[in-house]
Amino acid sequence: IGGGSPMDCAKGIGIVSSNNHHILTFEGVDEVPIPAPPLICIPSTAGTSADVSQFAIINDTLRKVKIAIISKTVVPDAALIDPEITCTMDPYLTACTGIDALTHAIEAYASNAHSPITDLHALQAIRLIKTNLLKAIQSPDDIEARSQMMLGSLHAGLAFSNASLGAVHAMAHSLGGLLNLPHGECNSLLLEFVVNFNYSAEPARYNEIAAAMGLKPKKLSLVEGLADLRKQAKITKTLGQVGVQSKNISELASKAIMDPCMATNPALVTQKDIESIYEAAL
């Protein structure tokens, strides 16, 4: 029971108990040969969607990077989803986990591995989260807003677990590992900058994302709309303000480009491209 970190910790314990190797040896896609013991997840955020996804994110404290383990063997056997549990989240945690869920949906919809089924889940997640995130932040006990956020997070999880993610998550894993920052906060600080870079690779799909958010189907409208939502959610820092220095950018980019999530980013990116996105977010 908990947010993404406790659920991914449980997944990691299960992987190691079944396979008898160090957890970091399972980094990558389909590298877990033996399924973990039965796992029931009860998410307390809306959210990471770890309760329905084939992802486990583990912090490699030696290399200072968060690694992704992606395998159908780590999908929990059951998810018990109760929005009441999320009412105790403080506003900032509600904001960061909510934009994490929005990022899941946006990246899944733009992913080069998307499908008609994941598209349905992703667009519905975007609509639900855009409509209910600020309500949940401003009125923590609004059970209807909390319920819709939980449903949005669930839709987003089903989307990205099958379509995978993109550069936002790849860069967030590198950033969060280096500076020990919360995952949702990292995504929030990077999302608009990655969308700005990726837009030209899939303009039609990003326009559909904008429309689902109630925005004009244009690049500037989408990028500014994402920035406005972040600021209204009171996530106002820059990367520089959370501790990133110019000297860190090369290291951050070199780790991000190796992340499995980068494989499904809609635009081909070089390390220099990633460095430029980090610099824009400073």
PDB file of C-alpha atoms in Angstrom:
ATOM      1  CA  ILE A   1       0.000   0.000   0.000  1.00  0.00           C
ATOM      2  CA  GLY A   2       1.364   3.418  -0.898  1.00  0.00           C
ATOM      3  CA  GLY A   3       2.568   5.445  -3.830  1.00  0.00           C
ATOM      4  CA  GLY A   4       4.899   4.379  -6.589  1.00  0.00           C
ATOM      5  CA  SER A   5       7.964   3.919  -4.397  1.00  0.00           C
ATOM      6  CA  PRO A   6       6.449   1.357  -1.963  1.00  0.00           C
ATOM      7  CA  MET A   7       4.752  -0.524  -4.801  1.00  0.00           C
ATOM      8  CA  ASP A   8       7.942  -0.639  -6.882  1.00  0.00           C
ATOM      9  CA  CYS A   9       9.848  -1.715  -3.774  1.00  0.00           C
ATOM     10  CA  ALA A  10       7.392  -4.612  -3.379  1.00  0.00           C
ATOM     11  CA  LYS A  11       7.896  -5.519  -7.040  1.00  0.00           C
ATOM     12  CA  GLY A  12      11.659  -5.463  -6.539  1.00  0.00           C
ATOM     13  CA  ILE A  13      11.462  -7.699  -3.473  1.00  0.00           C
ATOM     14  CA  GLY A  14       9.350 -10.149  -5.460  1.00  0.00           C
ATOM     15  CA  ILE A  15      11.757 -10.154  -8.414  1.00  0.00           C
ATOM     16  CA  VAL A  16      14.769 -10.864  -6.205  1.00  0.00           C
ATOM     17  CA  SER A  17      12.991 -13.519  -4.134  1.00  0.00           C
ATOM     18  CA  SER A  18      12.043 -15.479  -7.274  1.00  0.00           C
ATOM     19  CA  ASN A  19      15.203 -14.986  -9.326  1.00  0.00           C
ATOM     20  CA  ASN A  20      17.963 -14.856  -6.669  1.00  0.00           C
ATOM     21  CA  HIS A  21      20.001 -12.100  -8.313  1.00  0.00           C
ATOM     22  CA  HIS A  22      20.723  -8.467  -7.435  1.00  0.00           C
ATOM     23  CA  ILE A  23      17.830  -6.208  -8.410  1.00  0.00           C
ATOM     24  CA  LEU A  24      19.954  -4.035 -10.722  1.00  0.00           C
ATOM     25  CA  THR A  25      20.702  -7.006 -13.004  1.00  0.00           C
ATOM     26  CA  PHE A  26      17.100  -6.902 -14.258  1.00  0.00           C
ATOM     27  CA  GLU A  27      17.308  -3.427 -15.825  1.00  0.00           C
ATOM     28  CA  GLY A  28      15.728  -3.145 -19.264  1.00  0.00           C
ATOM     29  CA  VAL A  29      12.906  -4.835 -21.153  1.00  0.00           C
ATOM     30  CA  ASP A  30      11.871  -8.467 -20.529  1.00  0.00           C
ATOM     31  CA  GLU A  31      14.867  -9.258 -18.343  1.00  0.00           C
ATOM     32  CA  VAL A  32      12.893 -10.942 -15.513  1.00  0.00           C
ATOM     33  CA  PRO A  33      12.645 -14.673 -16.333  1.00  0.00           C
ATOM     34  CA  ILE A  34      10.713 -15.916 -13.279  1.00  0.00           C
ATOM     35  CA  PRO A  35       7.549 -14.136 -12.096  1.00  0.00           C
ATOM     36  CA  ALA A  36       7.451 -12.672  -8.592  1.00  0.00           C
ATOM     37  CA  PRO A  37       5.162 -14.162  -5.922  1.00  0.00           C
ATOM     38  CA  PRO A  38       1.532 -12.943  -5.926  1.00  0.00           C
ATOM     39  CA  LEU A  39       1.232  -9.198  -5.337  1.00  0.00           C
ATOM     40  CA  ILE A  40      -1.791  -7.082  -4.421  1.00  0.00           C
ATOM     41  CA  CYS A  41      -1.293  -3.314  -4.707  1.00  0.00           C
ATOM     42  CA  ILE A  42      -3.377  -0.585  -3.059  1.00  0.00           C
ATOM     43  CA  PRO A  43      -2.326   2.794  -4.500  1.00  0.00           C
ATOM     44  CA  SER A  44      -2.453   5.857  -2.247  1.00  0.00           C
ATOM     45  CA  THR A  45      -1.657   8.394  -4.973  1.00  0.00           C
ATOM     46  CA  ALA A  46      -3.175   9.294  -8.336  1.00  0.00           C
ATOM     47  CA  GLY A  47      -0.692   8.530  -9.453  1.00  0.00           C
ATOM     48  CA  THR A  48       2.088   6.392 -10.569  1.00  0.00           C
ATOM     49  CA  SER A  49      -0.111   3.525 -11.801  1.00  0.00           C
ATOM     50  CA  ALA A  50       2.466   1.067 -10.470  1.00  0.00           C
ATOM     51  CA  ASP A  51      -0.546  -0.988  -9.385  1.00  0.00           C
ATOM     52  CA  VAL A  52      -1.416  -1.869 -13.005  1.00  0.00           C
ATOM     53  CA  SER A  53       1.846  -1.442 -14.917  1.00  0.00           C
ATOM     54  CA  GLN A  54       4.697  -3.670 -16.055  1.00  0.00           C
ATOM     55  CA  PHE A  55       7.227  -1.073 -14.865  1.00  0.00           C
ATOM     56  CA  ALA A  56       9.324  -1.011 -11.700  1.00  0.00           C
ATOM     57  CA  ILE A  57      11.615   1.981 -11.125  1.00  0.00           C
ATOM     58  CA  ILE A  58      14.569   1.311  -8.828  1.00  0.00           C
ATOM     59  CA  ASN A  59      17.060   3.887  -7.550  1.00  0.00           C
ATOM     60  CA  ASP A  60      20.656   2.863  -8.253  1.00  0.00           C
ATOM     61  CA  THR A  61      22.260   4.871  -5.467  1.00  0.00           C
ATOM     62  CA  LEU A  62      25.805   4.019  -6.568  1.00  0.00           C
ATOM     63  CA  ARG A  63      25.401   5.303 -10.134  1.00  0.00           C
ATOM     64  CA  LYS A  64      22.882   7.954  -9.004  1.00  0.00           C
ATOM     65  CA  VAL A  65      20.284   7.060 -11.619  1.00  0.00           C
ATOM     66  CA  LYS A  66      16.820   5.522 -11.507  1.00  0.00           C
ATOM     67  CA  ILE A  67      16.659   2.376 -13.618  1.00  0.00           C
ATOM     68  CA  ALA A  68      13.587   0.944 -15.346  1.00  0.00           C
ATOM     69  CA  ILE A  69      12.649  -2.720 -15.125  1.00  0.00           C
ATOM     70  CA  ILE A  70       9.952  -3.436 -17.725  1.00  0.00           C
ATOM     71  CA  SER A  71       8.415  -6.898 -17.737  1.00  0.00           C
ATOM     72  CA  LYS A  72       4.961  -8.441 -17.784  1.00  0.00           C
ATOM     73  CA  THR A  73       6.138 -10.595 -14.880  1.00  0.00           C
ATOM     74  CA  VAL A  74       5.975  -7.551 -12.566  1.00  0.00           C
ATOM     75  CA  VAL A  75       2.351  -6.610 -13.279  1.00  0.00           C
ATOM     76  CA  PRO A  76       0.541  -6.961  -9.912  1.00  0.00           C
ATOM     77  CA  ASP A  77      -2.025  -9.756  -9.651  1.00  0.00           C
ATOM     78  CA  ALA A  78      -4.665  -7.404  -8.261  1.00  0.00           C
ATOM     79  CA  ALA A  79      -5.104  -3.674  -7.719  1.00  0.00           C
ATOM     80  CA  LEU A  80      -7.541  -2.433  -5.081  1.00  0.00           C
ATOM     81  CA  ILE A  81      -8.318   1.166  -5.994  1.00  0.00           C
ATOM     82  CA  ASP A  82     -10.002   3.316  -3.341  1.00  0.00           C
ATOM     83  CA  PRO A  83      -9.980   7.090  -3.921  1.00  0.00           C
ATOM     84  CA  GLU A  84     -10.659   7.811  -0.228  1.00  0.00           C
ATOM     85  CA  ILE A  85      -7.069   6.846   0.536  1.00  0.00           C
ATOM     86  CA  THR A  86      -5.815   9.722  -1.621  1.00  0.00           C
ATOM     87  CA  CYS A  87      -7.651  12.386   0.400  1.00  0.00           C
ATOM     88  CA  THR A  88      -4.757  12.588   2.877  1.00  0.00           C
ATOM     89  CA  MET A  89      -2.276  13.686   0.212  1.00  0.00           C
ATOM     90  CA  ASP A  90      -1.065  17.250   0.679  1.00  0.00           C
ATOM     91  CA  PRO A  91      -1.605  19.694  -2.215  1.00  0.00           C
ATOM     92  CA  TYR A  92       1.944  19.484  -3.562  1.00  0.00           C
ATOM     93  CA  LEU A  93       1.976  15.685  -3.602  1.00  0.00           C
ATOM     94  CA  THR A  94      -1.449  15.726  -5.257  1.00  0.00           C
ATOM     95  CA  ALA A  95      -0.056  18.081  -7.909  1.00  0.00           C
ATOM     96  CA  CYS A  96       3.143  16.158  -8.613  1.00  0.00           C
ATOM     97  CA  THR A  97       1.514  12.738  -8.756  1.00  0.00           C
ATOM     98  CA  GLY A  98      -1.331  14.133 -10.855  1.00  0.00           C
ATOM     99  CA  ILE A  99       1.026  15.579 -13.446  1.00  0.00           C
ATOM    100  CA  ASP A 100       2.967  12.312 -13.370  1.00  0.00           C
ATOM    101  CA  ALA A 101      -0.269  10.579 -14.414  1.00  0.00           C
ATOM    102  CA  LEU A 102      -0.881  13.217 -17.088  1.00  0.00           C
ATOM    103  CA  THR A 103       2.644  12.655 -18.386  1.00  0.00           C
ATOM    104  CA  HIS A 104       1.974   8.909 -18.583  1.00  0.00           C
ATOM    105  CA  ALA A 105      -1.053   9.582 -20.763  1.00  0.00           C
ATOM    106  CA  ILE A 106       0.620  12.166 -23.009  1.00  0.00           C
ATOM    107  CA  GLU A 107       3.730  10.065 -23.562  1.00  0.00           C
ATOM    108  CA  ALA A 108       1.692   6.916 -24.224  1.00  0.00           C
ATOM    109  CA  TYR A 109      -0.431   8.742 -26.811  1.00  0.00           C
ATOM    110  CA  ALA A 110       2.636  10.155 -28.579  1.00  0.00           C
ATOM    111  CA  SER A 111       4.643   6.921 -28.246  1.00  0.00           C
ATOM    112  CA  ASN A 112       5.814   5.164 -31.393  1.00  0.00           C
ATOM    113  CA  ALA A 113       4.376   1.969 -29.855  1.00  0.00           C
ATOM    114  CA  HIS A 114       0.838   3.299 -29.370  1.00  0.00           C
ATOM    115  CA  SER A 115      -2.234   1.347 -30.519  1.00  0.00           C
ATOM    116  CA  PRO A 116      -5.960   2.076 -30.884  1.00  0.00           C
ATOM    117  CA  ILE A 117      -6.577   0.551 -27.448  1.00  0.00           C
ATOM    118  CA  THR A 118      -3.865   2.551 -25.659  1.00  0.00           C
ATOM    119  CA  ASP A 119      -5.070   5.683 -27.461  1.00  0.00           C
ATOM    120  CA  LEU A 120      -8.541   5.309 -25.913  1.00  0.00           C
ATOM    121  CA  HIS A 121      -7.098   4.989 -22.417  1.00  0.00           C
ATOM    122  CA  ALA A 122      -4.612   7.840 -22.908  1.00  0.00           C
ATOM    123  CA  LEU A 123      -7.100  10.403 -24.207  1.00  0.00           C
ATOM    124  CA  GLN A 124      -9.634   9.616 -21.493  1.00  0.00           C
ATOM    125  CA  ALA A 125      -6.897   9.959 -18.869  1.00  0.00           C
ATOM    126  CA  ILE A 126      -5.928  13.370 -20.262  1.00  0.00           C
ATOM    127  CA  ARG A 127      -9.541  14.581 -20.142  1.00  0.00           C
ATOM    128  CA  LEU A 128     -10.134  13.339 -16.592  1.00  0.00           C
ATOM    129  CA  ILE A 129      -6.884  14.683 -15.156  1.00  0.00           C
ATOM    130  CA  LYS A 130      -7.166  18.084 -16.837  1.00  0.00           C
ATOM    131  CA  THR A 131     -10.728  18.465 -15.512  1.00  0.00           C
ATOM    132  CA  ASN A 132     -10.111  17.275 -11.956  1.00  0.00           C
ATOM    133  CA  LEU A 133      -6.499  17.934 -10.910  1.00  0.00           C
ATOM    134  CA  LEU A 134      -6.946  21.514  -9.709  1.00  0.00           C
ATOM    135  CA  LYS A 135     -10.205  20.578  -7.962  1.00  0.00           C
ATOM    136  CA  ALA A 136      -8.408  17.834  -6.031  1.00  0.00           C
ATOM    137  CA  ILE A 137      -5.591  20.217  -5.090  1.00  0.00           C
ATOM    138  CA  GLN A 138      -7.904  22.986  -3.930  1.00  0.00           C
ATOM    139  CA  SER A 139     -10.441  20.725  -2.161  1.00  0.00           C
ATOM    140  CA  PRO A 140      -8.591  17.672  -0.814  1.00  0.00           C
ATOM    141  CA  ASP A 141     -11.772  16.065   0.547  1.00  0.00           C
ATOM    142  CA  ASP A 142     -13.679  16.365  -2.751  1.00  0.00           C
ATOM    143  CA  ILE A 143     -14.268  12.645  -3.197  1.00  0.00           C
ATOM    144  CA  GLU A 144     -15.679  13.081  -6.702  1.00  0.00           C
ATOM    145  CA  ALA A 145     -12.528  14.873  -7.882  1.00  0.00           C
ATOM    146  CA  ARG A 146     -10.374  12.276  -6.119  1.00  0.00           C
ATOM    147  CA  SER A 147     -12.367   9.471  -7.765  1.00  0.00           C
ATOM    148  CA  GLN A 148     -11.974  10.974 -11.219  1.00  0.00           C
ATOM    149  CA  MET A 149      -8.239  11.489 -10.645  1.00  0.00           C
ATOM    150  CA  MET A 150      -7.911   7.845  -9.588  1.00  0.00           C
ATOM    151  CA  LEU A 151      -9.782   6.768 -12.710  1.00  0.00           C
ATOM    152  CA  GLY A 152      -7.598   9.026 -14.838  1.00  0.00           C
ATOM    153  CA  SER A 153      -4.482   7.542 -13.282  1.00  0.00           C
ATOM    154  CA  LEU A 154      -5.790   4.024 -13.961  1.00  0.00           C
ATOM    155  CA  HIS A 155      -6.491   4.841 -17.619  1.00  0.00           C
ATOM    156  CA  ALA A 156      -3.018   6.387 -17.937  1.00  0.00           C
ATOM    157  CA  GLY A 157      -1.433   3.296 -16.393  1.00  0.00           C
ATOM    158  CA  LEU A 158      -3.171   0.954 -18.814  1.00  0.00           C
ATOM    159  CA  ALA A 159      -2.027   3.200 -21.670  1.00  0.00           C
ATOM    160  CA  PHE A 160       1.656   3.499 -20.802  1.00  0.00           C
ATOM    161  CA  SER A 161       2.049  -0.071 -19.576  1.00  0.00           C
ATOM    162  CA  ASN A 162       1.247  -1.168 -23.128  1.00  0.00           C
ATOM    163  CA  ALA A 163       2.567   1.746 -25.232  1.00  0.00           C
ATOM    164  CA  SER A 164       5.521   2.675 -23.000  1.00  0.00           C
ATOM    165  CA  LEU A 165       6.715   6.249 -22.448  1.00  0.00           C
ATOM    166  CA  GLY A 166       9.244   8.725 -23.822  1.00  0.00           C
ATOM    167  CA  ALA A 167      11.873  11.360 -23.188  1.00  0.00           C
ATOM    168  CA  VAL A 168      10.131  12.982 -20.206  1.00  0.00           C
ATOM    169  CA  HIS A 169      10.414   9.797 -18.178  1.00  0.00           C
ATOM    170  CA  ALA A 170      13.890   8.944 -19.457  1.00  0.00           C
ATOM    171  CA  MET A 171      15.121  12.384 -18.418  1.00  0.00           C
ATOM    172  CA  ALA A 172      13.204  12.297 -15.133  1.00  0.00           C
ATOM    173  CA  HIS A 173      14.806   8.980 -14.156  1.00  0.00           C
ATOM    174  CA  SER A 174      18.254  10.483 -14.702  1.00  0.00           C
ATOM    175  CA  LEU A 175      17.348  13.713 -12.902  1.00  0.00           C
ATOM    176  CA  GLY A 176      15.651  12.044  -9.939  1.00  0.00           C
ATOM    177  CA  GLY A 177      18.510   9.622  -9.442  1.00  0.00           C
ATOM    178  CA  LEU A 178      21.219  12.285  -9.496  1.00  0.00           C
ATOM    179  CA  LEU A 179      19.532  14.688  -7.083  1.00  0.00           C
ATOM    180  CA  ASN A 180      17.231  12.297  -5.173  1.00  0.00           C
ATOM    181  CA  LEU A 181      14.132  14.211  -6.287  1.00  0.00           C
ATOM    182  CA  PRO A 182      10.541  12.888  -6.320  1.00  0.00           C
ATOM    183  CA  HIS A 183       9.641  11.314  -9.653  1.00  0.00           C
ATOM    184  CA  GLY A 184       6.425  13.266 -10.165  1.00  0.00           C
ATOM    185  CA  GLU A 185       8.180  16.567  -9.532  1.00  0.00           C
ATOM    186  CA  CYS A 186      10.856  15.710 -12.108  1.00  0.00           C
ATOM    187  CA  ASN A 187       8.223  14.922 -14.744  1.00  0.00           C
ATOM    188  CA  SER A 188       6.376  18.144 -13.950  1.00  0.00           C
ATOM    189  CA  LEU A 189       9.481  20.269 -14.472  1.00  0.00           C
ATOM    190  CA  LEU A 190      10.335  18.627 -17.809  1.00  0.00           C
ATOM    191  CA  LEU A 191       6.996  17.925 -19.519  1.00  0.00           C
ATOM    192  CA  GLU A 192       6.388  21.177 -21.416  1.00  0.00           C
ATOM    193  CA  PHE A 193      10.002  21.346 -22.628  1.00  0.00           C
ATOM    194  CA  VAL A 194       9.968  17.802 -24.026  1.00  0.00           C
ATOM    195  CA  VAL A 195       6.593  18.384 -25.710  1.00  0.00           C
ATOM    196  CA  ASN A 196       8.013  21.543 -27.284  1.00  0.00           C
ATOM    197  CA  PHE A 197      10.893  19.485 -28.710  1.00  0.00           C
ATOM    198  CA  ASN A 198       8.807  16.464 -29.785  1.00  0.00           C
ATOM    199  CA  TYR A 199       5.879  18.317 -31.348  1.00  0.00           C
ATOM    200  CA  SER A 200       7.223  18.432 -34.904  1.00  0.00           C
ATOM    201  CA  ALA A 201       7.618  14.631 -34.950  1.00  0.00           C
ATOM    202  CA  GLU A 202       3.888  13.995 -34.318  1.00  0.00           C
ATOM    203  CA  PRO A 203       1.978  17.282 -34.740  1.00  0.00           C
ATOM    204  CA  ALA A 204      -1.396  15.612 -35.363  1.00  0.00           C
ATOM    205  CA  ARG A 205      -1.198  13.511 -32.208  1.00  0.00           C
ATOM    206  CA  TYR A 206      -0.041  16.424 -30.076  1.00  0.00           C
ATOM    207  CA  ASN A 207      -2.917  18.492 -31.480  1.00  0.00           C
ATOM    208  CA  GLU A 208      -5.301  15.740 -30.359  1.00  0.00           C
ATOM    209  CA  ILE A 209      -3.725  15.893 -26.895  1.00  0.00           C
ATOM    210  CA  ALA A 210      -4.288  19.656 -26.859  1.00  0.00           C
ATOM    211  CA  ALA A 211      -7.927  19.188 -27.853  1.00  0.00           C
ATOM    212  CA  ALA A 212      -8.408  16.629 -25.059  1.00  0.00           C
ATOM    213  CA  MET A 213      -7.121  19.278 -22.637  1.00  0.00           C
ATOM    214  CA  GLY A 214      -9.588  21.834 -23.988  1.00  0.00           C
ATOM    215  CA  LEU A 215      -6.848  23.813 -25.740  1.00  0.00           C
ATOM    216  CA  LYS A 216      -6.453  25.054 -29.301  1.00  0.00           C
ATOM    217  CA  PRO A 217      -4.810  22.337 -31.422  1.00  0.00           C
ATOM    218  CA  LYS A 218      -1.564  24.236 -31.898  1.00  0.00           C
ATOM    219  CA  LYS A 219       1.977  23.803 -30.602  1.00  0.00           C
ATOM    220  CA  LEU A 220       2.152  27.064 -28.659  1.00  0.00           C
ATOM    221  CA  SER A 221      -1.273  26.520 -27.122  1.00  0.00           C
ATOM    222  CA  LEU A 222      -0.309  23.050 -25.878  1.00  0.00           C
ATOM    223  CA  VAL A 223       3.103  24.035 -24.509  1.00  0.00           C
ATOM    224  CA  GLU A 224       1.707  27.114 -22.768  1.00  0.00           C
ATOM    225  CA  GLY A 225      -1.303  25.140 -21.520  1.00  0.00           C
ATOM    226  CA  LEU A 226       0.957  22.559 -19.873  1.00  0.00           C
ATOM    227  CA  ALA A 227       3.066  25.322 -18.313  1.00  0.00           C
ATOM    228  CA  ASP A 228      -0.058  27.089 -17.036  1.00  0.00           C
ATOM    229  CA  LEU A 229      -1.440  23.885 -15.501  1.00  0.00           C
ATOM    230  CA  ARG A 230       1.870  23.252 -13.737  1.00  0.00           C
ATOM    231  CA  LYS A 231       1.948  26.787 -12.347  1.00  0.00           C
ATOM    232  CA  GLN A 232      -1.709  26.661 -11.256  1.00  0.00           C
ATOM    233  CA  ALA A 233      -0.830  23.438  -9.442  1.00  0.00           C
ATOM    234  CA  LYS A 234       1.852  25.466  -7.594  1.00  0.00           C
ATOM    235  CA  ILE A 235       4.776  23.612  -9.151  1.00  0.00           C
ATOM    236  CA  THR A 236       6.767  26.722  -9.935  1.00  0.00           C
ATOM    237  CA  LYS A 237      10.453  25.861  -9.576  1.00  0.00           C
ATOM    238  CA  THR A 238      12.952  25.501 -12.401  1.00  0.00           C
ATOM    239  CA  LEU A 239      15.551  22.755 -12.651  1.00  0.00           C
ATOM    240  CA  GLY A 240      18.095  25.259 -11.386  1.00  0.00           C
ATOM    241  CA  GLN A 241      15.991  25.927  -8.310  1.00  0.00           C
ATOM    242  CA  VAL A 242      15.864  22.217  -7.410  1.00  0.00           C
ATOM    243  CA  GLY A 243      19.638  21.907  -7.609  1.00  0.00           C
ATOM    244  CA  VAL A 244      20.618  21.257 -11.232  1.00  0.00           C
ATOM    245  CA  GLN A 245      23.785  23.045 -12.331  1.00  0.00           C
ATOM    246  CA  SER A 246      25.089  23.507 -15.861  1.00  0.00           C
ATOM    247  CA  LYS A 247      27.961  21.151 -15.058  1.00  0.00           C
ATOM    248  CA  ASN A 248      25.434  18.336 -14.383  1.00  0.00           C
ATOM    249  CA  ILE A 249      23.767  18.452 -17.791  1.00  0.00           C
ATOM    250  CA  SER A 250      26.202  16.281 -19.745  1.00  0.00           C
ATOM    251  CA  GLU A 251      26.004  13.531 -17.115  1.00  0.00           C
ATOM    252  CA  LEU A 252      22.211  13.767 -16.937  1.00  0.00           C
ATOM    253  CA  ALA A 253      21.906  13.490 -20.714  1.00  0.00           C
ATOM    254  CA  SER A 254      24.335  10.583 -21.040  1.00  0.00           C
ATOM    255  CA  LYS A 255      22.242   8.559 -18.582  1.00  0.00           C
ATOM    256  CA  ALA A 256      18.879   9.636 -20.006  1.00  0.00           C
ATOM    257  CA  ILE A 257      19.721   8.554 -23.548  1.00  0.00           C
ATOM    258  CA  MET A 258      20.354   5.002 -22.297  1.00  0.00           C
ATOM    259  CA  ASP A 259      16.987   4.741 -20.529  1.00  0.00           C
ATOM    260  CA  PRO A 260      14.578   2.172 -22.089  1.00  0.00           C
ATOM    261  CA  CYS A 261      11.808   4.796 -22.201  1.00  0.00           C
ATOM    262  CA  MET A 262      13.760   6.730 -24.820  1.00  0.00           C
ATOM    263  CA  ALA A 263      13.204   3.937 -27.371  1.00  0.00           C
ATOM    264  CA  THR A 264       9.522   4.854 -27.753  1.00  0.00           C
ATOM    265  CA  ASN A 265       9.932   8.631 -27.828  1.00  0.00           C
ATOM    266  CA  PRO A 266       8.213   9.931 -31.000  1.00  0.00           C
ATOM    267  CA  ALA A 267      11.242  11.981 -32.074  1.00  0.00           C
ATOM    268  CA  LEU A 268      14.732  10.618 -32.541  1.00  0.00           C
ATOM    269  CA  VAL A 269      16.991  12.377 -30.052  1.00  0.00           C
ATOM    270  CA  THR A 270      20.729  12.770 -29.686  1.00  0.00           C
ATOM    271  CA  GLN A 271      22.584  13.432 -26.472  1.00  0.00           C
ATOM    272  CA  LYS A 272      22.972  17.044 -27.606  1.00  0.00           C
ATOM    273  CA  ASP A 273      19.196  17.298 -28.022  1.00  0.00           C
ATOM    274  CA  ILE A 274      18.671  16.050 -24.481  1.00  0.00           C
ATOM    275  CA  GLU A 275      21.234  18.514 -23.171  1.00  0.00           C
ATOM    276  CA  SER A 276      19.396  21.352 -24.909  1.00  0.00           C
ATOM    277  CA  ILE A 277      16.081  20.320 -23.306  1.00  0.00           C
ATOM    278  CA  TYR A 278      17.641  20.216 -19.835  1.00  0.00           C
ATOM    279  CA  GLU A 279      19.197  23.635 -20.492  1.00  0.00           C
ATOM    280  CA  ALA A 280      15.839  25.080 -21.550  1.00  0.00           C
ATOM    281  CA  ALA A 281      14.309  23.841 -18.286  1.00  0.00           C
ATOM    282  CA  LEU A 282      17.040  25.433 -16.150  1.00  0.00           C
TER     283      LEU A 282
END
